[in-house]
Short mmCIF file of C-alpha atoms in Angstrom, two decimals:
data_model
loop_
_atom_site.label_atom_id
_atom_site.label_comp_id
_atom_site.label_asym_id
_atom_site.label_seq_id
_atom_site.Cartn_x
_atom_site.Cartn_y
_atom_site.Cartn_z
CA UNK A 27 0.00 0.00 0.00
CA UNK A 28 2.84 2.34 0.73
CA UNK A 29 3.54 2.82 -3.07
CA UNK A 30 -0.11 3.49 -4.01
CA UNK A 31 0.10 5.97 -0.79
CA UNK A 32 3.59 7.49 -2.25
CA UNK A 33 2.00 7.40 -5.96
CA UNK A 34 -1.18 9.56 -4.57
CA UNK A 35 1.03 12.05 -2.71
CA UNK A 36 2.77 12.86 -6.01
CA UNK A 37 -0.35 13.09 -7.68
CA UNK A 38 -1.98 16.14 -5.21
CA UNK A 39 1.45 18.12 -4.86
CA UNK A 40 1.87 17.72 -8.84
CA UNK A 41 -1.88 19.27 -9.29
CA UNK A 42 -1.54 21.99 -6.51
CA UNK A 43 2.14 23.05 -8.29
CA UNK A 44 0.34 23.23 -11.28
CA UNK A 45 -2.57 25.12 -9.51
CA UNK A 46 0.18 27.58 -8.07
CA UNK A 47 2.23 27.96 -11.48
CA UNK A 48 -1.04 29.44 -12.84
CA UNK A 49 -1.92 31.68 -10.37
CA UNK A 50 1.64 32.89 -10.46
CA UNK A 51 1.00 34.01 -14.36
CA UNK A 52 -1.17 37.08 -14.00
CA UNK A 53 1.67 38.61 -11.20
CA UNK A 54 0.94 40.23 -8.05
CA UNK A 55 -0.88 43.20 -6.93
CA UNK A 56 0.47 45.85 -3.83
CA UNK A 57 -0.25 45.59 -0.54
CA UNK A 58 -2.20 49.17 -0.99
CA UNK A 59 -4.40 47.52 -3.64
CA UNK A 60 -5.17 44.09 -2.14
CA UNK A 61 -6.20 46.65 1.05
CA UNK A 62 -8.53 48.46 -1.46
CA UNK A 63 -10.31 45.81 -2.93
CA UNK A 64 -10.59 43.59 0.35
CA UNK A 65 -12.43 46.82 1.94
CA UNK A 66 -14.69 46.93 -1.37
CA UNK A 67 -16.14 43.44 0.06
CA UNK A 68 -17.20 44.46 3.45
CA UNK A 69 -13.25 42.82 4.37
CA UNK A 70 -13.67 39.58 3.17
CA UNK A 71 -11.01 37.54 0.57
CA UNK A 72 -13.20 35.05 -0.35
CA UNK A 73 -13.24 33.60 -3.99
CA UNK A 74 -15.48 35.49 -6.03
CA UNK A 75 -16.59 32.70 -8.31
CA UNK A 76 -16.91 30.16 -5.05
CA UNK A 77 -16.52 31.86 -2.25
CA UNK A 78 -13.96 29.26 -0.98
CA UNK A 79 -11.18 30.96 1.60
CA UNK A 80 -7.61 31.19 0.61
CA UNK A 81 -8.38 33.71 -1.90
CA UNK A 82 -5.43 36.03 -3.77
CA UNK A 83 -6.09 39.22 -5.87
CA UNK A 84 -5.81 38.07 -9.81
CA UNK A 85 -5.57 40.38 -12.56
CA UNK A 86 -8.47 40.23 -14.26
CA UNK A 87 -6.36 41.89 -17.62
CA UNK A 88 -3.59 39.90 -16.88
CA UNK A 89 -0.32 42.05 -17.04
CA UNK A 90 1.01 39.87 -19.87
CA UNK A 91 -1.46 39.20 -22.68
CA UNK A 92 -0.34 40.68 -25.63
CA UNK A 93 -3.34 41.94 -26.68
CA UNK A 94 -3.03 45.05 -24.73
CA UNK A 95 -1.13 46.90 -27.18
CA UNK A 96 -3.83 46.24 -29.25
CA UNK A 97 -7.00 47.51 -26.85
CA UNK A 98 -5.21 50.51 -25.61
CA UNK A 99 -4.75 51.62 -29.56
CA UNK A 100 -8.31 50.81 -30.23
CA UNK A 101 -9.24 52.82 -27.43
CA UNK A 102 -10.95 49.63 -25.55
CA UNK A 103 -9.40 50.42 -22.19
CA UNK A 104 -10.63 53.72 -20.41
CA UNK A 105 -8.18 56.31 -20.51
CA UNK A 106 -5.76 56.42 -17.81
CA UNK A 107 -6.67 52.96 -16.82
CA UNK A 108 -4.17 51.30 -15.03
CA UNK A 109 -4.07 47.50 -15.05
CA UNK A 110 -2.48 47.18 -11.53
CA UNK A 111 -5.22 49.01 -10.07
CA UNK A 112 -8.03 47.81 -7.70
CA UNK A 113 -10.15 48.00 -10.87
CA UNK A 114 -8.27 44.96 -12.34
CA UNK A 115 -8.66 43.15 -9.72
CA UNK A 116 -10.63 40.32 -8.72
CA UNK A 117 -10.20 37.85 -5.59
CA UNK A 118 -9.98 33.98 -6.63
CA UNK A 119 -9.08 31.03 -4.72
CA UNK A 120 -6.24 28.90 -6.37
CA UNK A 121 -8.60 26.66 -7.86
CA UNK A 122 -10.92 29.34 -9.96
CA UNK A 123 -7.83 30.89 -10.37
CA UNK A 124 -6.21 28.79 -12.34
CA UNK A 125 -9.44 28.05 -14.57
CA UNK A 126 -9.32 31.63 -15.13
CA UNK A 127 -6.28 32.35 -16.11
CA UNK A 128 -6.02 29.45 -18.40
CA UNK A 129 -5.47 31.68 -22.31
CA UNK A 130 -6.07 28.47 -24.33
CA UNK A 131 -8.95 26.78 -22.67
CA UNK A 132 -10.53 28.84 -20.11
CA UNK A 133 -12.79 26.85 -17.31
CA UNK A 134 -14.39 30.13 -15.62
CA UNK A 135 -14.67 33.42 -17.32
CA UNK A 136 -17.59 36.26 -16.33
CA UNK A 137 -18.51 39.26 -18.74
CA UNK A 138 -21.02 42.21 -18.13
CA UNK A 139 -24.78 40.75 -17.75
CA UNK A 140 -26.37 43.01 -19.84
CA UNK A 141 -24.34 42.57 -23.18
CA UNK A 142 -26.84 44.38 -25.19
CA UNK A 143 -25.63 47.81 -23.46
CA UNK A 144 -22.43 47.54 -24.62
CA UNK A 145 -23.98 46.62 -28.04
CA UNK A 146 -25.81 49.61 -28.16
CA UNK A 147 -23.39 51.88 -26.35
CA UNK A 148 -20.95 51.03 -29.41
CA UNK A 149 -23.21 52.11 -32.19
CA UNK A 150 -23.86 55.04 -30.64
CA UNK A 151 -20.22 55.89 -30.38
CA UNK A 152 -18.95 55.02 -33.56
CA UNK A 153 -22.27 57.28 -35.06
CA UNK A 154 -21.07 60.00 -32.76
CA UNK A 155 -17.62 59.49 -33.59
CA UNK A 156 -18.88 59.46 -37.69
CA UNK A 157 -20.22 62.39 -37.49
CA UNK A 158 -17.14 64.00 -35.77
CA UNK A 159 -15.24 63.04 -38.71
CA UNK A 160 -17.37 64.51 -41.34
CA UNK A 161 -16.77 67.89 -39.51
CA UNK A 162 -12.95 67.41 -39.84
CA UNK A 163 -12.64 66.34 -36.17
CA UNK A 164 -11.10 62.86 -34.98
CA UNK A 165 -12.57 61.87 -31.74
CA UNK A 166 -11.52 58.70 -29.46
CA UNK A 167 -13.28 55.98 -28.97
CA UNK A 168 -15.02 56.17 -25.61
CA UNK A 169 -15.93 52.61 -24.16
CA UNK A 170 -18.21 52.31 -21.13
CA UNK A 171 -17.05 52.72 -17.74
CA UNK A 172 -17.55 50.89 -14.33
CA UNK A 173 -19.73 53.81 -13.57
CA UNK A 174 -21.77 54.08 -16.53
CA UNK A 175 -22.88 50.32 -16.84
CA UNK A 176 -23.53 51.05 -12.72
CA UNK A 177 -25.71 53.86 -13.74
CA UNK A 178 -27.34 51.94 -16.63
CA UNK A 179 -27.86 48.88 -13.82
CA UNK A 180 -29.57 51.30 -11.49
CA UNK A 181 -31.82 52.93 -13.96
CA UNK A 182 -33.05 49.03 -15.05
CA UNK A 183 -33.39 48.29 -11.38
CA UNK A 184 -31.30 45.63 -11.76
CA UNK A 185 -29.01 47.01 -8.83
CA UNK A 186 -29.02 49.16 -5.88
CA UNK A 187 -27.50 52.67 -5.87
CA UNK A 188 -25.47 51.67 -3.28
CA UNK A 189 -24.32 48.61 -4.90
CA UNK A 190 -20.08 48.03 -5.58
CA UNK A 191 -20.81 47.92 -9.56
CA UNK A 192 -23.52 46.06 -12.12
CA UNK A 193 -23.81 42.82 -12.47
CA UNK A 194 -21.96 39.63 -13.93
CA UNK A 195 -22.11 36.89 -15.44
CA UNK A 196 -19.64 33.70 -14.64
CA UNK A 197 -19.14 31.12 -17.35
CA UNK A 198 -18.58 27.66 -16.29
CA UNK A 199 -16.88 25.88 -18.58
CA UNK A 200 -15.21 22.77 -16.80
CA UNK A 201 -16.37 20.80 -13.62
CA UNK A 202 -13.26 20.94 -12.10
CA UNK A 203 -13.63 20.01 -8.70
CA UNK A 204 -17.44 19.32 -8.59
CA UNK A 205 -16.62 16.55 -11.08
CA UNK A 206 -16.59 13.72 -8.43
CA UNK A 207 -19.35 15.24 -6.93
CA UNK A 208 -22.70 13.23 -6.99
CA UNK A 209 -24.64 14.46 -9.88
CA UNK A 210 -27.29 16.19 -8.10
CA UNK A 211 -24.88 18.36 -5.74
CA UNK A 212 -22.69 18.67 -8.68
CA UNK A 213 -25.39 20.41 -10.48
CA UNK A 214 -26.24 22.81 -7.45
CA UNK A 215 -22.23 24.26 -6.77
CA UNK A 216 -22.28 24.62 -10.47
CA UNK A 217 -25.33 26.38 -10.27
CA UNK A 218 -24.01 28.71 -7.90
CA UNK A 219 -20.96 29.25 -9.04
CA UNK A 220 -22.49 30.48 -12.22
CA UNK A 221 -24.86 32.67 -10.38
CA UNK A 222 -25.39 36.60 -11.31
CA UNK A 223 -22.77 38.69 -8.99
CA UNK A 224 -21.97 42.08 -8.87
CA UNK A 225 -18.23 43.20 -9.47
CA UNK A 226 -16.31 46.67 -8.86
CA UNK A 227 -14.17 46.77 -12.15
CA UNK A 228 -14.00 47.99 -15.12
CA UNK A 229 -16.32 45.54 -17.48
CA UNK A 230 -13.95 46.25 -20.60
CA UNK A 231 -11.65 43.80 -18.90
CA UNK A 232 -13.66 41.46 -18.60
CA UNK A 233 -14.92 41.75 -22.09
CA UNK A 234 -11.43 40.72 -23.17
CA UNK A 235 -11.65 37.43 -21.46
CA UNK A 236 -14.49 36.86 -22.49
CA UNK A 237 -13.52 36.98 -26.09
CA UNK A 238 -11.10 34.27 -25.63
CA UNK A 239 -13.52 31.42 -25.11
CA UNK A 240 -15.03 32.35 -29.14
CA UNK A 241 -11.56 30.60 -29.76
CA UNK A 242 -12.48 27.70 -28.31
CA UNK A 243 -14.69 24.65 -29.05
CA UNK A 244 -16.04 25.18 -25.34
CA UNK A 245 -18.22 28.10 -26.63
CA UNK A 246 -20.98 25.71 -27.47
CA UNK A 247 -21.65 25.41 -24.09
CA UNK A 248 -22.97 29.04 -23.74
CA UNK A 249 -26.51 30.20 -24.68
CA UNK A 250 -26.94 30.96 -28.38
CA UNK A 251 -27.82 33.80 -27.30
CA UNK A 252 -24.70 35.06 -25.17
CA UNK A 253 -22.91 33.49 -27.62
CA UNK A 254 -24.35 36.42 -30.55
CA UNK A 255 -24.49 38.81 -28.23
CA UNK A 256 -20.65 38.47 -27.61
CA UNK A 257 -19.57 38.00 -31.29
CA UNK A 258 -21.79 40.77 -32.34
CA UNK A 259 -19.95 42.89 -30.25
CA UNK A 260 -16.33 41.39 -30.94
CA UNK A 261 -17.50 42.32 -34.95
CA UNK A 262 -18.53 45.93 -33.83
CA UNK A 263 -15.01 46.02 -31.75
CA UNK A 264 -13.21 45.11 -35.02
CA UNK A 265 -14.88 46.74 -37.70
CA UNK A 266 -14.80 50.59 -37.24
CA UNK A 267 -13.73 51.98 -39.88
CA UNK A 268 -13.08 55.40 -38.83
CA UNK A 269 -10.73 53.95 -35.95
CA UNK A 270 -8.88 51.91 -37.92
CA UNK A 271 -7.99 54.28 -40.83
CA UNK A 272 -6.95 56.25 -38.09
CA UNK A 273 -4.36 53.79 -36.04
CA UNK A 274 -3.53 51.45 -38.41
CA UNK A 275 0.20 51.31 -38.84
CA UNK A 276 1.74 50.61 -42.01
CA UNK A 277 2.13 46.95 -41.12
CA UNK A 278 -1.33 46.97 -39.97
CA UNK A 279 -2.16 48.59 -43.70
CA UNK A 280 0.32 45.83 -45.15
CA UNK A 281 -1.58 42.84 -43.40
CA UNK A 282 -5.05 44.01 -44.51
CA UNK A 283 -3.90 43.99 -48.29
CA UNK A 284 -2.33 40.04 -47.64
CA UNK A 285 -5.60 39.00 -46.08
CA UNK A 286 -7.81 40.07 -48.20
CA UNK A 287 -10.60 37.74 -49.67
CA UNK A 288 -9.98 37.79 -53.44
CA UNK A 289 -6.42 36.50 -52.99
CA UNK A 290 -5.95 33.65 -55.01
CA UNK A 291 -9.47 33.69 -56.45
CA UNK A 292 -8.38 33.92 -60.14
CA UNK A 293 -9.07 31.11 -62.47
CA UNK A 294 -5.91 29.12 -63.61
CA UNK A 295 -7.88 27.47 -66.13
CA UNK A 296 -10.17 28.77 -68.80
CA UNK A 297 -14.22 28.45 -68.19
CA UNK A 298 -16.58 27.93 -71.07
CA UNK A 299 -17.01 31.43 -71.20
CA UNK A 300 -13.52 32.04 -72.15
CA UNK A 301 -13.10 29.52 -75.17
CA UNK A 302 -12.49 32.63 -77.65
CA UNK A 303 -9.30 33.66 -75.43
CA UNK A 304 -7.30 31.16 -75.42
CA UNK A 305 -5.12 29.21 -78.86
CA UNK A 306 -4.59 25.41 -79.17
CA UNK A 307 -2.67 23.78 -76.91
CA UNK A 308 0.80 24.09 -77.43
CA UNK A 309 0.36 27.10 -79.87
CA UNK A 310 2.51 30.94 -79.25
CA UNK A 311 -0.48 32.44 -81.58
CA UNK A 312 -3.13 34.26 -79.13
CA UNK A 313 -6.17 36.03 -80.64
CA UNK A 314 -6.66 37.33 -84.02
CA UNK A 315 -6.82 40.93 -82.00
CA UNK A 316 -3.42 40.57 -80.99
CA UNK A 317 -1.49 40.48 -84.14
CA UNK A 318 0.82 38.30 -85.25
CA UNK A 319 3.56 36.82 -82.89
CA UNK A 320 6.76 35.42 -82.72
CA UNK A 321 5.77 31.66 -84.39
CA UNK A 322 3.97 33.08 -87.45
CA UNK A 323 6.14 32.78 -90.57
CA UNK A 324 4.21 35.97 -91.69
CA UNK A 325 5.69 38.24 -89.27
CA UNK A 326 8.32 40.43 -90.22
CA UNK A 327 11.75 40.76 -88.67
CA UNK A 328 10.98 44.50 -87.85
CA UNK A 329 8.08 42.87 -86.53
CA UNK A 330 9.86 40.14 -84.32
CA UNK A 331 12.06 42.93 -82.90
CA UNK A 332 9.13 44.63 -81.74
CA UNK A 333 7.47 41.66 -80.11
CA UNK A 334 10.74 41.42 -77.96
CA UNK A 335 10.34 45.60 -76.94
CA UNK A 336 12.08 47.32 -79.84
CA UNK A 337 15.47 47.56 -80.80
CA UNK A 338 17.99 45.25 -80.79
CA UNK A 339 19.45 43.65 -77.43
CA UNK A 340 22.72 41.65 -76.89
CA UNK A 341 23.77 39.64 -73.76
CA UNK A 342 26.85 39.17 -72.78
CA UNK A 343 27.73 35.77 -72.02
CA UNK A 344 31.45 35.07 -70.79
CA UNK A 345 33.89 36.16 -73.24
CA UNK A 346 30.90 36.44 -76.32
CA UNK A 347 28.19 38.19 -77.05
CA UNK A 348 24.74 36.51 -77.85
CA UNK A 349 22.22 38.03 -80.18
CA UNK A 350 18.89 38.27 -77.98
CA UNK A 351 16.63 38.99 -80.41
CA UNK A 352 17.74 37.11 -83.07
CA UNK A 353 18.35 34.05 -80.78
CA UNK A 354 14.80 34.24 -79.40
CA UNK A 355 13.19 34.65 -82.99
CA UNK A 356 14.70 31.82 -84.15
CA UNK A 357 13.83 29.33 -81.12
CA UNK A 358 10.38 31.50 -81.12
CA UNK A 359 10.12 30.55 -84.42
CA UNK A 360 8.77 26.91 -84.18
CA UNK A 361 6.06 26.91 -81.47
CA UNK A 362 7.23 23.10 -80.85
CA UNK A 363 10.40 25.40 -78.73
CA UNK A 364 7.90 27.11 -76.61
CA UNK A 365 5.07 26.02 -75.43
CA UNK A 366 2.67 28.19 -73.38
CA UNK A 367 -0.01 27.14 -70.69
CA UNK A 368 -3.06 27.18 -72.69
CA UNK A 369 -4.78 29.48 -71.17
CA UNK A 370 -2.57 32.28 -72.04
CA UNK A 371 -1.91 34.65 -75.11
CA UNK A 372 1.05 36.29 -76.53
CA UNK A 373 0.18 39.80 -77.22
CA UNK A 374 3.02 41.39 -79.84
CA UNK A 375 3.97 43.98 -77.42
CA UNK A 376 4.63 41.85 -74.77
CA UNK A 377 8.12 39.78 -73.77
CA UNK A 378 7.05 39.01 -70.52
CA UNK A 379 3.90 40.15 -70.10
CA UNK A 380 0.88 40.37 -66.83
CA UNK A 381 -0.79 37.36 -67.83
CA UNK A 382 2.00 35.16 -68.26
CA UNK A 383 2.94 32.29 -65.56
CA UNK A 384 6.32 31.73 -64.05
CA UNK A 385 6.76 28.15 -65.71
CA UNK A 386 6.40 30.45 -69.05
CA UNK A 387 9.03 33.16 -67.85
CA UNK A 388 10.95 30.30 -66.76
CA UNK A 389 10.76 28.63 -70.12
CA UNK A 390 11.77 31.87 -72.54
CA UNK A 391 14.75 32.17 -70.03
CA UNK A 392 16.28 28.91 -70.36
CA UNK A 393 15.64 29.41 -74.29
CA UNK A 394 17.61 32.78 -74.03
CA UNK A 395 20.76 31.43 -71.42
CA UNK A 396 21.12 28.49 -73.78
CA UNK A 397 24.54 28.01 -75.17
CA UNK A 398 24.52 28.89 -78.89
#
């Protein structure tokens, strides 16, 4: 029995170093703040998700997601926000914590309760922000506040005046400990767990975690219609025009060209529609529109010496001199020496021109570096 005892040991210190090595990740808050936010709930630092003891302040933002670059630029955290602030903050127990702070695969996140504010409160700005512009004026983004979802709480009744903020919403995603639970006590600490709660902080930060879980296969487990409300407002978040022509580096500007939807759209191959475009397999000769080319016998040499962009060109190769354009009308001239996708055309003005592939560039050079 010892080893099984030994084995089981290992087990519960490997899962609470774990537990600990994720709680570790969102860093630590002052003494000053953990004061601040402990006297916020009436002194107690129990878990807010569980109310189990033990609790630590967590970052709700954590301190290292890279994504704040990204918010602060889009103007998604309040100005002069500070993320090691009492707003931030949030107390967990180990447990939740590390649920919560897990980026790939999050077991607990909570977001705003009344997502349809924010919803609203967005259109509104980017209309007021609109109409800024048209005036010649650029005006921030201005996302709602602790305060002002507090005051839109307390005008719906749905809080007290004297209440610490509005309330939340907690997303249970995993069972965690309640998973050896019997099923019918499992289903009440889940229950309550995912209970409505009120929270001091700013609700943008919580926003951002909530994003995270429309990464994830888990999101099926939300109600459809969280789950539109949230990705309505991640679209409204990521589609302003006006405050992206305005911050958008010239990276940013550089991505949005390489992502956009027609790359790669273009038909290699000819549809019905385009039988009148295209020669016989095999052949140099293009439309009737396009003149005569390099394989007809009936083309001048004037004529050839255009088709390869006017005058006369020689390349030096080592210690001779090879005559481009006669080389290249003479291997041009049999259409058995170059043979063209046959989808494209040879228009007489054209050496190498826009609708010609690589394999054809390729072939013309190998036809012009050829030893004589």
């Amino acid at each position: 029995m010892a080893p099984a005892d030994d084995d089981c040991d290992f087990e519960i210190t490997s899962r609470w170093e774990e537990i600990l090595e994720w709680s570790a990740q969102s860093g630590r808050f002052s003494e000053t703040t953990k004061t601040q936010v402990k006297a916020i709930y009436g002194g107690s630092k129990r878990c807010w998700v569980c109310r189990g003891g033990m609790a630590d302040c967590a970052h709700v933002f954590a301190k290292e997601d890279d994504q704040t670059d990204c918010w602060d630029k889009a103007g998604l955290i309040p100005p002069g926000a500070n993320l090691k602030s009492k707003e931030n903050a949030i107390f967990l127990c180990k447990s939740c914590h590390c649920q919560f702070d897990n980026a790939y695969n999050p077991g607990i996140v909570f977001f705003p309760a009344d997502l349809e504010f924010f919803i609203e409160w967005e259109k509104a700005d980017q209309a007021r922000r609109k109409e800024a512009a048209q005036n010649g004026a650029h005006v921030r983004r201005s996302p709602p506040t602790a305060a002002a979802y507090k005051a839109h709480q307390v005008g719906q009744a749905r809080v007290d005046p004297n209440s610490i903020g509005g309330l939340y919403r907690t997303a249970v995603l995993d069972t965690f400990f309640a998973s050896d639970l019997p099923k019918s006590v499992r289903r009440e600490v889940l229950e309550y767990r995912s209970r409505l709660k009120q929270w001091h902080g700013e609700p943008m930060y919580t926003i951002r975690q909530a994003f995270i879980i429309l990464g994830t296969l888990q999101v099926k487990l939300l109600d459809p219609e969280i789950k539109r409300q949230l990705r309505e407002l991640q679209d409204l978040y990521t589609s302003d025009d006006l405050e992206d022509d305005d911050d958008d580096s010239d990276d940013d500007s550089l991505l949005r060209s390489v992502n956009r939807l027609n790359r790669g759209t273009k038909r290699p191959h000819p549809g019905p529609e385009d039988g009148n475009n295209a020669g016989p397999r095999g052949s140099v000769h293009g439309n009737p529109d396009d003149g005569e080319c390099l394989g007809d016998p009936q083309t001048s040499p004037k004529d050839r010496q255009d088709c390869l962009g006017g005058s006369a060109k020689r390349l030096k190769r080592g210690c001779r001199s090879v005559d481009v354009t006669a080389l290249a009308c003479r291997d041009l001239a049999s259409r058995d020496h170059l043979l063209l996708a046959p989808h494209r055309t040879l228009a007489r003005r054209w050496q190498l021109g826009p609708d010609m592939t690589t394999e054809d560039a390729i072939r013309i050079r190998s036809h012009f570096m050829a030893p004589a």
